[in-house]
Amino acid sequence: MSSPTRSGSRPAPTAALGLPAASALVIGSIIGTGVFALPSALAPYGPNSLVAFVVVTLGALALAMTFGSLSKRVPASGGPYVYAREGFGEFAGFLNAWSYWITAWAGNAAIVVAWVGYVEVFVNTGHRKWVSC
């Protein structure tokens, strides 16, 4: 907490975690999870996994270009919700926002599961199943 000023009023609080820092945390957790989890998950597929990486990269670039184009056409804030609402109506906007919210929770759950899997090696050194649970 900040100390009171001479006049007795407190200065305005400052944001401890701004948009750049919050964005860096999210991007870092997603990249970190992917870097460590994907190679072991895709190893059984061999070279086909490289083809999958290329296809997914092209899809991500197409999605980024689509959002870039939509942001020029619909300058309002709100992202996918606004784009769906403007193009298809209120109900489609609601479904889009709700679906995005659910996938964000599922993505966060996947990141937590991956993190627990990494940390478990240090905590559960005997590899006992009941400790894992």
N, CA, C and O atoms as a DFTB+ gen file, in Angstrom:
532 C
 N C O
     1  1       0.842      -1.178       0.000
     2  2       0.000       0.000       0.000
     3  2       0.884       1.237       0.000
     4  3       1.979       1.234       0.562
     5  1       0.410       2.263      -0.617
     6  2       1.158       3.512      -0.622
     7  2       0.816       4.312       0.626
     8  3      -0.277       4.188       1.178
     9  1       1.747       5.120       1.054
    10  2       1.528       5.927       2.248
    11  2       0.724       7.169       1.885
    12  3       0.784       7.641       0.750
    13  1      -0.031       7.701       2.852
    14  2      -0.832       8.903       2.566
    15  2       0.059      10.108       2.283
    16  3       1.181      10.197       2.780
    17  1      -0.446      11.007       1.500
    18  2       0.284      12.241       1.224
    19  2       0.064      13.223       2.366
    20  3      -0.684      12.932       3.299
    21  1       0.707      14.377       2.300
    22  2       0.601      15.371       3.372
    23  2      -0.824      15.865       3.564
    24  3      -1.233      16.165       4.686
    25  1      -1.565      15.951       2.503
    26  2      -2.932      16.462       2.608
    27  2      -3.896      15.427       3.153
    28  3      -5.066      15.740       3.375
    29  1      -3.439      14.202       3.375
    30  2      -4.299      13.166       3.926
    31  2      -4.964      12.300       2.870
    32  3      -5.511      11.248       3.200
    33  1      -4.932      12.704       1.635
    34  2      -5.536      11.884       0.583
    35  2      -4.495      10.907       0.045
    36  3      -3.292      11.167       0.092
    37  1      -4.965       9.825      -0.445
    38  2      -4.064       8.806      -0.996
    39  2      -3.908       9.011      -2.498
    40  3      -4.854       9.402      -3.182
    41  1      -2.711       8.744      -3.003
    42  2      -2.532       8.851      -4.461
    43  2      -3.310       7.749      -5.165
    44  3      -3.625       6.720      -4.566
    45  1      -3.614       7.967      -6.423
    46  2      -4.354       6.973      -7.204
    47  2      -3.509       5.709      -7.352
    48  3      -2.314       5.792      -7.637
    49  1      -4.121       4.543      -7.161
    50  2      -3.347       3.303      -7.305
    51  2      -2.922       3.095      -8.755
    52  3      -3.629       3.471      -9.690
    53  1      -1.774       2.498      -8.911
    54  2      -1.287       2.209     -10.254
    55  2      -1.464       0.727     -10.526
    56  3      -1.451      -0.091      -9.606
    57  1      -1.626       0.393     -11.785
    58  2      -1.809      -1.001     -12.181
    59  2      -0.490      -1.743     -12.024
    60  3       0.529      -1.350     -12.592
    61  1      -0.522      -2.810     -11.253
    62  2       0.692      -3.594     -11.049
    63  2       0.956      -4.501     -12.244
    64  3       2.102      -4.861     -12.514
    65  1      -0.079      -4.862     -12.944
    66  2       0.044      -5.756     -14.089
    67  2      -0.749      -5.146     -15.240
    68  3      -1.977      -5.225     -15.266
    69  1      -0.048      -4.545     -16.181
    70  2      -0.704      -3.897     -17.308
    71  2      -0.971      -4.866     -18.445
    72  3      -0.705      -6.064     -18.339
    73  1      -1.490      -4.336     -19.514
    74  2      -1.826      -5.156     -20.675
    75  2      -0.605      -5.860     -21.271
    76  3      -0.698      -7.052     -21.567
    77  1       0.531      -5.189     -21.462
    78  2       1.679      -5.905     -22.030
    79  2       2.156      -7.065     -21.153
    80  3       2.471      -8.140     -21.664
    81  1       2.210      -6.853     -19.847
    82  2       2.670      -7.915     -18.952
    83  2       1.667      -9.066     -18.910
    84  3       2.066     -10.231     -18.910
    85  1       0.374      -8.755     -18.873
    86  2      -0.644      -9.808     -18.865
    87  2      -0.615     -10.596     -20.175
    88  3      -0.740     -11.821     -20.172
    89  1      -0.451      -9.894     -21.283
    90  2      -0.360     -10.582     -22.574
    91  2       0.872     -11.476     -22.635
    92  3       0.811     -12.584     -23.168
    93  1       1.986     -11.002     -22.095
    94  2       3.208     -11.810     -22.084
    95  2       3.032     -13.069     -21.246
    96  3       3.547     -14.129     -21.601
    97  1       2.304     -12.958     -20.133
    98  2       2.046     -14.149     -19.312
    99  2       1.220     -15.176     -20.059
   100  3       1.527     -16.367     -20.022
   101  1       0.182     -14.731     -20.731
   102  2      -0.678     -15.659     -21.467
   103  2       0.082     -16.301     -22.622
   104  3       0.024     -17.517     -22.806
   105  1       0.781     -15.500     -23.386
   106  2       1.537     -16.033     -24.527
   107  2       2.622     -16.987     -24.045
   108  3       2.838     -18.039     -24.645
   109  1       3.301     -16.624     -22.969
   110  2       4.345     -17.490     -22.426
   111  2       3.817     -18.819     -21.945
   112  3       4.460     -19.849     -22.143
   113  1       2.652     -18.815     -21.313
   114  2       2.100     -20.083     -20.830
   115  2       1.653     -20.967     -21.983
   116  3       1.819     -22.186     -21.931
   117  1       1.096     -20.371     -23.008
   118  2       0.656     -21.162     -24.163
   119  2       1.853     -21.735     -24.908
   120  3       1.871     -22.917     -25.248
   121  1       2.838     -20.908     -25.156
   122  2       4.033     -21.383     -25.865
   123  2       4.770     -22.412     -25.024
   124  3       5.218     -23.435     -25.543
   125  1       4.900     -22.149     -23.729
   126  2       5.592     -23.089     -22.853
   127  2       4.920     -24.443     -22.813
   128  3       5.589     -25.475     -22.846
   129  1       3.598     -24.444     -22.743
   130  2       2.874     -25.710     -22.740
   131  2       3.059     -26.430     -24.064
   132  3       3.282     -27.640     -24.084
   133  1       2.970     -25.709     -25.157
   134  2       3.121     -26.333     -26.468
   135  2       4.517     -26.861     -26.717
   136  3       4.683     -27.934     -27.296
   137  1       5.528     -26.113     -26.282
   138  2       6.910     -26.528     -26.517
   139  2       7.215     -27.832     -25.810
   140  3       7.913     -28.689     -26.354
   141  1       6.694     -27.989     -24.593
   142  2       7.028     -29.179     -23.825
   143  2       6.039     -30.326     -24.017
   144  3       6.434     -31.488     -23.916
   145  1       4.777     -30.039     -24.288
   146  2       3.770     -31.090     -24.368
   147  2       3.603     -31.658     -25.781
   148  3       3.428     -32.866     -25.939
   149  1       3.655     -30.817     -26.793
   150  2       3.372     -31.299     -28.143
   151  2       4.379     -32.308     -28.690
   152  3       3.953     -33.305     -29.274
   153  1       5.673     -32.110     -28.537
   154  2       6.590     -33.098     -29.117
   155  2       6.377     -34.515     -28.589
   156  3       6.443     -35.480     -29.350
   157  1       6.125     -34.639     -27.303
   158  2       5.907     -35.982     -26.758
   159  2       4.560     -36.546     -27.203
   160  3       4.427     -37.756     -27.385
   161  1       3.578     -35.694     -27.376
   162  2       2.261     -36.170     -27.822
   163  2       2.265     -36.543     -29.300
   164  3       1.538     -37.447     -29.713
   165  1       3.080     -35.855     -30.100
   166  2       3.100     -36.097     -31.542
   167  2       4.197     -37.060     -31.984
   168  3       4.244     -37.436     -33.155
   169  1       5.071     -37.465     -31.083
   170  2       6.181     -38.344     -31.451
   171  2       5.739     -39.651     -32.110
   172  3       6.396     -40.098     -33.051
   173  1       4.664     -40.276     -31.660
   174  2       4.268     -41.535     -32.318
   175  2       3.892     -41.383     -33.790
   176  3       3.878     -42.371     -34.525
   177  1       3.589     -40.173     -34.228
   178  2       3.165     -39.965     -35.608
   179  2       4.316     -39.672     -36.558
   180  3       4.112     -39.591     -37.769
   181  1       5.503     -39.515     -36.034
   182  2       6.692     -39.323     -36.862
   183  2       6.631     -38.078     -37.718
   184  3       6.201     -37.024     -37.252
   185  1       7.063     -38.187     -38.986
   186  2       7.121     -37.022     -39.869
   187  2       5.755     -36.417     -40.177
   188  3       5.669     -35.258     -40.583
   189  1       4.693     -37.186     -39.988
   190  2       3.355     -36.636     -40.232
   191  2       3.072     -35.453     -39.309
   192  3       2.295     -34.565     -39.659
   193  1       3.698     -35.439     -38.135
   194  2       3.480     -34.331     -37.211
   195  2       4.035     -33.024     -37.781
   196  3       3.490     -31.954     -37.509
   197  1       5.097     -33.099     -38.558
   198  2       5.628     -31.888     -39.197
   199  2       4.645     -31.328     -40.215
   200  3       4.479     -30.113     -40.325
   201  1       3.999     -32.213     -40.956
   202  2       2.973     -31.773     -41.902
   203  2       1.822     -31.116     -41.146
   204  3       1.281     -30.101     -41.585
   205  1       1.454     -31.700     -40.011
   206  2       0.378     -31.122     -39.198
   207  2       0.758     -29.737     -38.703
   208  3      -0.084     -28.839     -38.690
   209  1       2.022     -29.540     -38.289
   210  2       2.471     -28.224     -37.851
   211  2       2.350     -27.204     -38.975
   212  3       1.940     -26.069     -38.733
   213  1       2.698     -27.590     -40.196
   214  2       2.595     -26.675     -41.333
   215  2       1.134     -26.324     -41.598
   216  3       0.811     -25.158     -41.826
   217  1       0.256     -27.312     -41.572
   218  2      -1.166     -27.067     -41.826
   219  2      -1.754     -26.155     -40.751
   220  3      -2.507     -25.231     -41.060
   221  1      -1.410     -26.417     -39.492
   222  2      -1.925     -25.588     -38.402
   223  2      -1.376     -24.162     -38.497
   224  3      -2.097     -23.204     -38.219
   225  1      -0.114     -24.016     -38.886
   226  2       0.464     -22.684     -39.057
   227  2      -0.260     -21.917     -40.154
   228  3      -0.562     -20.735     -39.990
   229  1      -0.540     -22.580     -41.271
   230  2      -1.290     -21.922     -42.350
   231  2      -2.683     -21.533     -41.890
   232  3      -3.171     -20.456     -42.234
   233  1      -3.329     -22.394     -41.116
   234  2      -4.650     -22.075     -40.573
   235  2      -4.608     -20.888     -39.626
   236  3      -5.495     -20.035     -39.659
   237  1      -3.575     -20.824     -38.774
   238  2      -3.441     -19.697     -37.852
   239  2      -3.204     -18.396     -38.610
   240  3      -3.748     -17.354     -38.244
   241  1      -2.397     -18.453     -39.662
   242  2      -2.163     -17.254     -40.476
   243  2      -3.444     -16.810     -41.184
   244  3      -3.729     -15.615     -41.259
   245  1      -4.209     -17.761     -41.699
   246  2      -5.481     -17.420     -42.349
   247  2      -6.444     -16.793     -41.346
   248  3      -7.145     -15.834     -41.668
   249  1      -6.476     -17.333     -40.138
   250  2      -7.344     -16.769     -39.101
   251  2      -6.899     -15.361     -38.722
   252  3      -7.735     -14.478     -38.534
   253  1      -5.596     -15.144     -38.609
   254  2      -5.078     -13.814     -38.294
   255  2      -5.423     -12.812     -39.395
   256  3      -5.790     -11.673     -39.108
   257  1      -5.305     -13.233     -40.642
   258  2      -5.648     -12.337     -41.752
   259  2      -7.150     -12.046     -41.776
   260  3      -7.563     -10.932     -42.099
   261  1      -7.962     -13.043     -41.437
   262  2      -9.409     -12.841     -41.386
   263  2      -9.767     -11.830     -40.308
   264  3     -10.559     -10.918     -40.544
   265  1      -9.178     -11.992     -39.114
   266  2      -9.457     -11.037     -38.044
   267  2      -8.942      -9.649     -38.388
   268  3      -9.572      -8.653     -38.032
   269  1      -7.816      -9.566     -39.070
   270  2      -7.309      -8.271     -39.504
   271  2      -8.271      -7.586     -40.455
   272  3      -8.528      -6.388     -40.333
   273  1      -8.805      -8.348     -41.403
   274  2      -9.769      -7.790     -42.363
   275  2     -11.062      -7.377     -41.658
   276  3     -11.622      -6.320     -41.948
   277  1     -11.531      -8.216     -40.733
   278  2     -12.763      -7.886     -40.019
   279  2     -12.591      -6.660     -39.128
   280  3     -13.524      -5.873     -38.970
   281  1     -11.412      -6.494     -38.550
   282  2     -11.198      -5.322     -37.688
   283  2     -11.216      -4.028     -38.492
   284  3     -11.539      -2.971     -37.950
   285  1     -10.874      -4.097     -39.779
   286  2     -10.950      -2.918     -40.626
   287  2     -12.399      -2.613     -41.009
   288  3     -12.781      -1.448     -41.123
   289  1     -13.201      -3.655     -41.208
   290  2     -14.599      -3.459     -41.596
   291  2     -15.481      -3.048     -40.426
   292  3     -16.375      -2.215     -40.576
   293  1     -15.223      -3.645     -39.242
   294  2     -16.019      -3.359     -38.052
   295  2     -15.072      -2.838     -36.985
   296  3     -14.472      -3.631     -36.260
   297  1     -14.923      -1.517     -36.869
   298  2     -13.924      -0.964     -35.961
   299  2     -14.321      -0.993     -34.481
   300  3     -13.561      -0.494     -33.651
   301  1     -15.465      -1.549     -34.121
   302  2     -15.892      -1.598     -32.719
   303  2     -15.054      -2.609     -31.945
   304  3     -14.538      -3.571     -32.516
   305  1     -14.924      -2.382     -30.644
   306  2     -14.188      -3.339     -29.816
   307  2     -15.111      -4.488     -29.426
   308  3     -16.327      -4.317     -29.334
   309  1     -14.529      -5.646     -29.201
   310  2     -15.317      -6.814     -28.825
   311  2     -14.903      -8.061     -29.556
   312  3     -15.350      -9.155     -29.213
   313  1     -14.060      -7.923     -30.555
   314  2     -13.494      -9.075     -31.252
   315  2     -14.525      -9.964     -31.928
   316  3     -15.459      -9.470     -32.559
   317  1     -14.357     -11.277     -31.798
   318  2     -15.227     -12.224     -32.503
   319  2     -16.712     -12.043     -32.191
   320  3     -17.561     -12.287     -33.048
   321  1     -17.028     -11.615     -30.960
   322  2     -18.431     -11.384     -30.618
   323  2     -19.037     -10.318     -31.519
   324  3     -20.123     -10.507     -32.066
   325  1     -18.338      -9.203     -31.673
   326  2     -18.854      -8.096     -32.482
   327  2     -18.958      -8.503     -33.945
   328  3     -19.929      -8.159     -34.618
   329  1     -17.961      -9.234     -34.442
   330  2     -17.986      -9.638     -35.848
   331  2     -19.176     -10.552     -36.125
   332  3     -19.869     -10.383     -37.129
   333  1     -19.413     -11.510     -35.249
   334  2     -20.551     -12.418     -35.437
   335  2     -21.874     -11.679     -35.270
   336  3     -22.820     -11.939     -36.013
   337  1     -21.954     -10.767     -34.313
   338  2     -23.184     -10.008     -34.094
   339  2     -23.504      -9.132     -35.286
   340  3     -24.654      -9.061     -35.720
   341  1     -22.492      -8.463     -35.817
   342  2     -22.714      -7.579     -36.967
   343  2     -23.101      -8.374     -38.213
   344  3     -23.926      -7.920     -39.007
   345  1     -22.517      -9.544     -38.386
   346  2     -22.780     -10.312     -39.590
   347  2     -24.020     -11.183     -39.531
   348  3     -24.704     -11.366     -40.538
   349  1     -24.316     -11.730     -38.336
   350  2     -25.373     -12.740     -38.257
   351  2     -26.431     -12.470     -37.202
   352  3     -27.368     -13.258     -37.076
   353  1     -26.321     -11.395     -36.444
   354  2     -27.341     -11.055     -35.457
   355  2     -26.896     -11.303     -34.023
   356  3     -25.815     -11.833     -33.762
   357  1     -27.776     -10.898     -33.097
   358  2     -27.479     -10.971     -31.669
   359  2     -27.242     -12.406     -31.178
   360  3     -26.315     -12.652     -30.407
   361  1     -28.068     -13.340     -31.620
   362  2     -27.942     -14.710     -31.128
   363  2     -26.625     -15.332     -31.561
   364  3     -25.985     -16.026     -30.772
   365  1     -26.213     -15.100     -32.785
   366  2     -24.932     -15.630     -33.258
   367  2     -23.777     -14.992     -32.493
   368  3     -22.791     -15.662     -32.186
   369  1     -23.893     -13.708     -32.187
   370  2     -22.873     -13.050     -31.384
   371  2     -22.785     -13.658     -29.999
   372  3     -21.691     -13.882     -29.479
   373  1     -23.954     -13.928     -29.393
   374  2     -23.983     -14.545     -28.073
   375  2     -23.348     -15.936     -28.113
   376  3     -22.532     -16.266     -27.253
   377  1     -23.715     -16.748     -29.098
   378  2     -23.141     -18.092     -29.202
   379  2     -21.636     -18.039     -29.401
   380  3     -20.902     -18.854     -28.843
   381  1     -21.182     -17.096     -30.184
   382  2     -19.754     -16.949     -30.422
   383  2     -19.033     -16.583     -29.130
   384  3     -18.007     -17.182     -28.805
   385  1     -19.551     -15.617     -28.395
   386  2     -18.923     -15.193     -27.144
   387  2     -18.951     -16.325     -26.125
   388  3     -17.959     -16.552     -25.433
   389  1     -20.053     -17.029     -26.021
   390  2     -20.168     -18.139     -25.068
   391  2     -19.196     -19.262     -25.427
   392  3     -18.530     -19.814     -24.551
   393  1     -19.116     -19.592     -26.690
   394  2     -18.189     -20.645     -27.131
   395  2     -16.749     -20.253     -26.871
   396  3     -15.942     -21.083     -26.452
   397  1     -16.424     -19.002     -27.115
   398  2     -15.063     -18.521     -26.858
   399  2     -14.730     -18.630     -25.378
   400  3     -13.626     -19.035     -25.014
   401  1     -15.679     -18.270     -24.528
   402  2     -15.469     -18.331     -23.087
   403  2     -15.226     -19.771     -22.640
   404  3     -14.338     -20.031     -21.828
   405  1     -16.018     -20.705     -23.172
   406  2     -15.855     -22.121     -22.813
   407  2     -14.494     -22.632     -23.284
   408  3     -13.819     -23.340     -22.537
   409  1     -14.079     -22.295     -24.494
   410  2     -12.780     -22.778     -24.979
   411  2     -11.631     -22.149     -24.203
   412  3     -10.591     -22.783     -24.026
   413  1     -11.797     -20.920     -23.738
   414  2     -10.756     -20.302     -22.907
   415  2     -10.594     -21.080     -21.606
   416  3      -9.471     -21.307     -21.156
   417  1     -11.694     -21.486     -21.004
   418  2     -11.609     -22.299     -19.787
   419  2     -10.973     -23.650     -20.074
   420  3     -10.145     -24.121     -19.295
   421  1     -11.344     -24.270     -21.169
   422  2     -10.755     -25.568     -21.514
   423  2      -9.258     -25.435     -21.786
   424  3      -8.474     -26.297     -21.388
   425  1      -8.863     -24.365     -22.457
   426  2      -7.442     -24.130     -22.713
   427  2      -6.667     -23.914     -21.429
   428  3      -5.561     -24.430     -21.270
   429  1      -7.248     -23.149     -20.508
   430  2      -6.585     -22.945     -19.217
   431  2      -6.478     -24.251     -18.449
   432  3      -5.472     -24.492     -17.783
   433  1      -7.488     -25.089     -18.530
   434  2      -7.432     -26.390     -17.857
   435  2      -6.319     -27.246     -18.452
   436  3      -5.618     -27.940     -17.716
   437  1      -6.149     -27.208     -19.746
   438  2      -5.072     -27.976     -20.384
   439  2      -3.703     -27.473     -19.947
   440  3      -2.787     -28.268     -19.734
   441  1      -3.561     -26.170     -19.813
   442  2      -2.293     -25.601     -19.354
   443  2      -2.007     -26.038     -17.919
   444  3      -0.868     -26.369     -17.588
   445  1      -3.025     -26.042     -17.072
   446  2      -2.842     -26.465     -15.682
   447  2      -2.472     -27.944     -15.616
   448  3      -1.590     -28.325     -14.846
   449  1      -3.130     -28.774     -16.406
   450  2      -2.805     -30.210     -16.416
   451  2      -1.366     -30.425     -16.861
   452  3      -0.660     -31.247     -16.277
   453  1      -0.927     -29.715     -17.867
   454  2       0.458     -29.841     -18.322
   455  2       1.425     -29.378     -17.242
   456  3       2.449     -30.021     -17.011
   457  1       1.113     -28.275     -16.582
   458  2       1.983     -27.759     -15.530
   459  2       2.098     -28.752     -14.378
   460  3       3.194     -28.994     -13.873
   461  1       0.982     -29.324     -13.966
   462  2       1.001     -30.309     -12.880
   463  2       1.826     -31.526     -13.298
   464  3       2.553     -32.091     -12.480
   465  1       1.721     -31.926     -14.544
   466  2       2.524     -33.043     -15.026
   467  2       4.014     -32.763     -14.952
   468  3       4.799     -33.671     -14.678
   469  1       4.416     -31.525     -15.193
   470  2       5.832     -31.174     -15.113
   471  2       6.300     -31.116     -13.666
   472  3       7.375     -31.621     -13.342
   473  1       5.506     -30.504     -12.796
   474  2       5.899     -30.321     -11.408
   475  2       5.857     -31.638     -10.637
   476  3       6.605     -31.822      -9.677
   477  1       4.999     -32.536     -11.046
   478  2       4.848     -33.808     -10.334
   479  2       6.160     -34.583     -10.273
   480  3       6.396     -35.304      -9.304
   481  1       6.997     -34.458     -11.255
   482  2       8.279     -35.165     -11.274
   483  2       9.126     -34.768     -10.066
   484  3       9.850     -35.598      -9.516
   485  1       9.041     -33.515      -9.656
   486  2       9.833     -33.045      -8.521
   487  2       9.181     -33.383      -7.184
   488  3       9.884     -33.588      -6.195
   489  1       7.856     -33.446      -7.136
   490  2       7.138     -33.699      -5.894
   491  2       6.991     -35.197      -5.639
   492  3       7.239     -35.666      -4.528
   493  1       6.594     -35.936      -6.647
   494  2       6.323     -37.366      -6.523
   495  2       7.515     -38.152      -7.069
   496  3       7.430     -38.768      -8.132
   497  1       8.610     -38.125      -6.339
   498  2       9.833     -38.774      -6.830
   499  2       9.725     -40.290      -6.857
   500  3      10.448     -40.943      -7.610
   501  1       8.836     -40.864      -6.049
   502  2       8.661     -42.323      -6.043
   503  2       7.688     -42.819      -7.099
   504  3       7.507     -44.028      -7.244
   505  1       7.060     -41.922      -7.836
   506  2       6.090     -42.235      -8.887
   507  2       4.955     -43.116      -8.362
   508  3       4.558     -44.089      -9.003
   509  1       4.438     -42.752      -7.174
   510  2       3.303     -43.484      -6.590
   511  2       2.005     -42.924      -7.164
   512  3       1.830     -41.710      -7.267
   513  1       1.100     -43.826      -7.535
   514  2      -0.142     -43.399      -8.189
   515  2      -1.032     -42.597      -7.253
   516  3      -1.664     -41.636      -7.693
   517  1      -1.101     -42.958      -5.981
   518  2      -1.998     -42.222      -5.076
   519  2      -1.516     -40.795      -4.850
   520  3      -2.332     -39.904      -4.613
   521  1      -0.219     -40.564      -4.917
   522  2       0.292     -39.201      -4.787
   523  2      -0.046     -38.411      -6.058
   524  3      -0.352     -37.221      -5.985
   525  1       0.008     -39.058      -7.200
   526  2      -0.348     -38.396      -8.458
   527  2      -1.803     -37.942      -8.450
   528  3      -2.128     -36.855      -8.927
   529  1      -2.667     -38.782      -7.907
   530  2      -4.086     -38.410      -7.844
   531  2      -4.277     -37.228      -6.921
   532  3      -5.402     -36.764      -6.735
